[in-house]
XYZ file of C-alpha atoms in Angstrom:
161
model
C 0.599 0.348 0.321
C 1.172 3.201 -1.056
C 0.919 6.086 1.083
C 0.958 9.951 0.649
C 3.611 11.856 3.212
C 0.104 11.805 5.292
C 0.643 8.441 5.323
C -3.017 8.294 3.200
C -4.366 8.014 0.088
C -7.232 6.895 -2.325
C -7.732 3.341 -0.877
C -7.204 3.979 2.206
C -10.584 3.001 2.849
C -10.691 -0.139 1.051
C -7.103 -1.104 3.348
C -9.199 -0.534 6.327
C -12.134 -2.789 5.628
C -8.606 -5.244 4.687
C -6.949 -5.277 7.867
C -11.360 -4.461 10.180
C -12.038 -8.149 8.364
C -8.619 -9.755 8.940
C -10.087 -8.295 13.073
C -6.634 -5.974 13.450
C -8.437 -3.433 14.828
C -5.545 -1.180 16.550
C -4.014 -1.224 13.316
C -6.842 -0.120 11.187
C -8.016 2.395 14.206
C -4.655 3.834 13.611
C -4.915 4.527 10.188
C -8.425 5.187 10.644
C -6.798 8.097 11.867
C -4.639 9.504 9.460
C -7.953 9.325 7.543
C -9.528 11.403 9.278
C -7.073 13.741 9.951
C -5.812 14.134 6.214
C -9.573 14.290 5.039
C -10.642 17.153 8.305
C -13.715 14.410 8.759
C -16.097 16.123 11.385
C -15.908 14.446 14.478
C -18.883 11.760 14.911
C -17.102 10.395 12.212
C -13.689 10.232 14.317
C -14.624 7.457 16.718
C -15.977 4.737 14.946
C -13.777 3.212 17.036
C -14.805 3.653 20.430
C -16.367 -0.092 20.661
C -12.558 -1.188 21.397
C -12.191 -0.593 24.719
C -16.044 -2.328 25.560
C -15.591 -5.497 22.930
C -14.877 -8.860 24.712
C -14.981 -11.713 22.835
C -14.466 -15.362 24.568
C -11.587 -17.360 25.301
C -13.044 -19.785 27.094
C -10.440 -20.853 29.824
C -13.560 -21.126 32.463
C -15.345 -22.578 29.714
C -12.307 -25.150 29.460
C -12.111 -26.094 33.130
C -15.479 -25.878 34.034
C -15.663 -28.807 31.621
C -12.189 -30.466 32.902
C -14.104 -30.451 36.435
C -17.087 -31.982 35.497
C -18.317 -32.410 31.402
C -20.464 -30.926 30.218
C -19.924 -27.654 33.163
C -18.164 -25.490 30.410
C -21.501 -25.821 28.078
C -23.857 -25.114 30.120
C -21.505 -22.053 30.610
C -22.347 -20.517 27.220
C -26.086 -21.493 27.657
C -25.436 -25.280 25.051
C -28.207 -26.721 27.293
C -27.946 -29.750 24.785
C -24.190 -30.624 24.427
C -24.154 -29.975 27.949
C -26.698 -33.108 28.923
C -24.512 -34.789 25.550
C -21.388 -34.242 26.938
C -22.339 -35.634 30.542
C -24.381 -38.142 29.590
C -21.770 -40.033 27.490
C -18.954 -39.331 29.980
C -20.789 -40.819 33.195
C -22.125 -43.444 30.760
C -18.706 -44.737 28.838
C -16.623 -43.491 32.820
C -19.109 -46.032 34.698
C -18.843 -48.865 32.341
C -15.175 -48.657 32.531
C -15.308 -49.345 36.199
C -18.141 -51.785 36.381
C -16.238 -53.282 34.078
C -13.290 -53.493 35.824
C -14.749 -54.247 39.110
C -16.766 -57.658 37.194
C -13.086 -58.653 36.540
C -13.658 -57.574 32.906
C -10.161 -56.329 32.739
C -10.134 -55.899 28.336
C -13.560 -54.668 28.308
C -12.656 -52.132 30.081
C -9.612 -51.250 29.152
C -9.501 -51.551 25.575
C -13.168 -51.252 25.020
C -14.731 -48.955 27.620
C -11.131 -46.378 28.443
C -11.101 -45.567 25.224
C -14.722 -43.968 24.207
C -14.032 -42.410 28.077
C -11.285 -40.606 26.864
C -13.016 -39.773 23.346
C -16.340 -38.328 24.817
C -14.106 -36.758 28.040
C -11.457 -34.775 25.459
C -14.074 -34.480 23.087
C -16.063 -32.070 25.446
C -12.947 -30.112 25.499
C -13.383 -30.261 21.895
C -16.988 -28.692 21.550
C -16.249 -25.808 23.498
C -13.424 -24.212 21.256
C -15.075 -25.197 18.943
C -18.626 -22.804 20.574
C -16.367 -20.534 21.255
C -14.655 -19.915 17.907
C -17.801 -19.699 16.602
C -18.965 -17.475 19.055
C -16.480 -14.745 18.495
C -17.231 -14.887 14.583
C -20.366 -14.701 14.610
C -18.978 -11.507 16.627
C -16.394 -9.813 14.693
C -18.680 -10.426 11.965
C -21.205 -8.480 12.879
C -18.782 -5.412 13.644
C -16.856 -5.766 10.742
C -20.272 -5.497 8.584
C -21.274 -1.918 11.305
C -17.611 -0.910 11.089
C -17.334 -1.141 7.341
C -20.676 -0.077 6.071
C -19.405 3.146 7.857
C -16.080 3.601 6.264
C -17.696 2.703 3.017
C -20.504 5.889 3.950
C -17.845 7.887 5.313
C -15.378 7.171 1.741
C -18.648 8.009 -0.834
C -19.318 11.322 1.080
C -15.751 13.296 1.083
C -15.526 11.783 -3.029
C -18.084 14.022 -3.503
């Protein structure tokens, strides 16, 4: 991107949109500030990135920690009761199978069959929590970018007039 000595050119708004789509909002905010100053835009257009202070993308450490302690609790925390129910139920059932088979001296069945399924359901719940968090963050990022990009295009169209 070739910029003039003020750090702005006619395609800056396209680069701003690209940065927004990549969720590189801090860089985009800095470039937008130069853009606003260069074109002497009104104050109402200067602060479209004020949402950054309030935006909270999910990190999911609490949800994952809850899922490690009790399978399904992380999904319940993320308001996914159906996933929570299945995660807890299948993990509990396979765990019961492993323990009861082992206690009943069916060691091969317990370790060879039950344990792999138990581990698959247990760690599958962890992956489920990560997937739910990534999906929610993607939705949030898309909503934010839709608003930001529409405002940038609108502002750019007023400059061209």
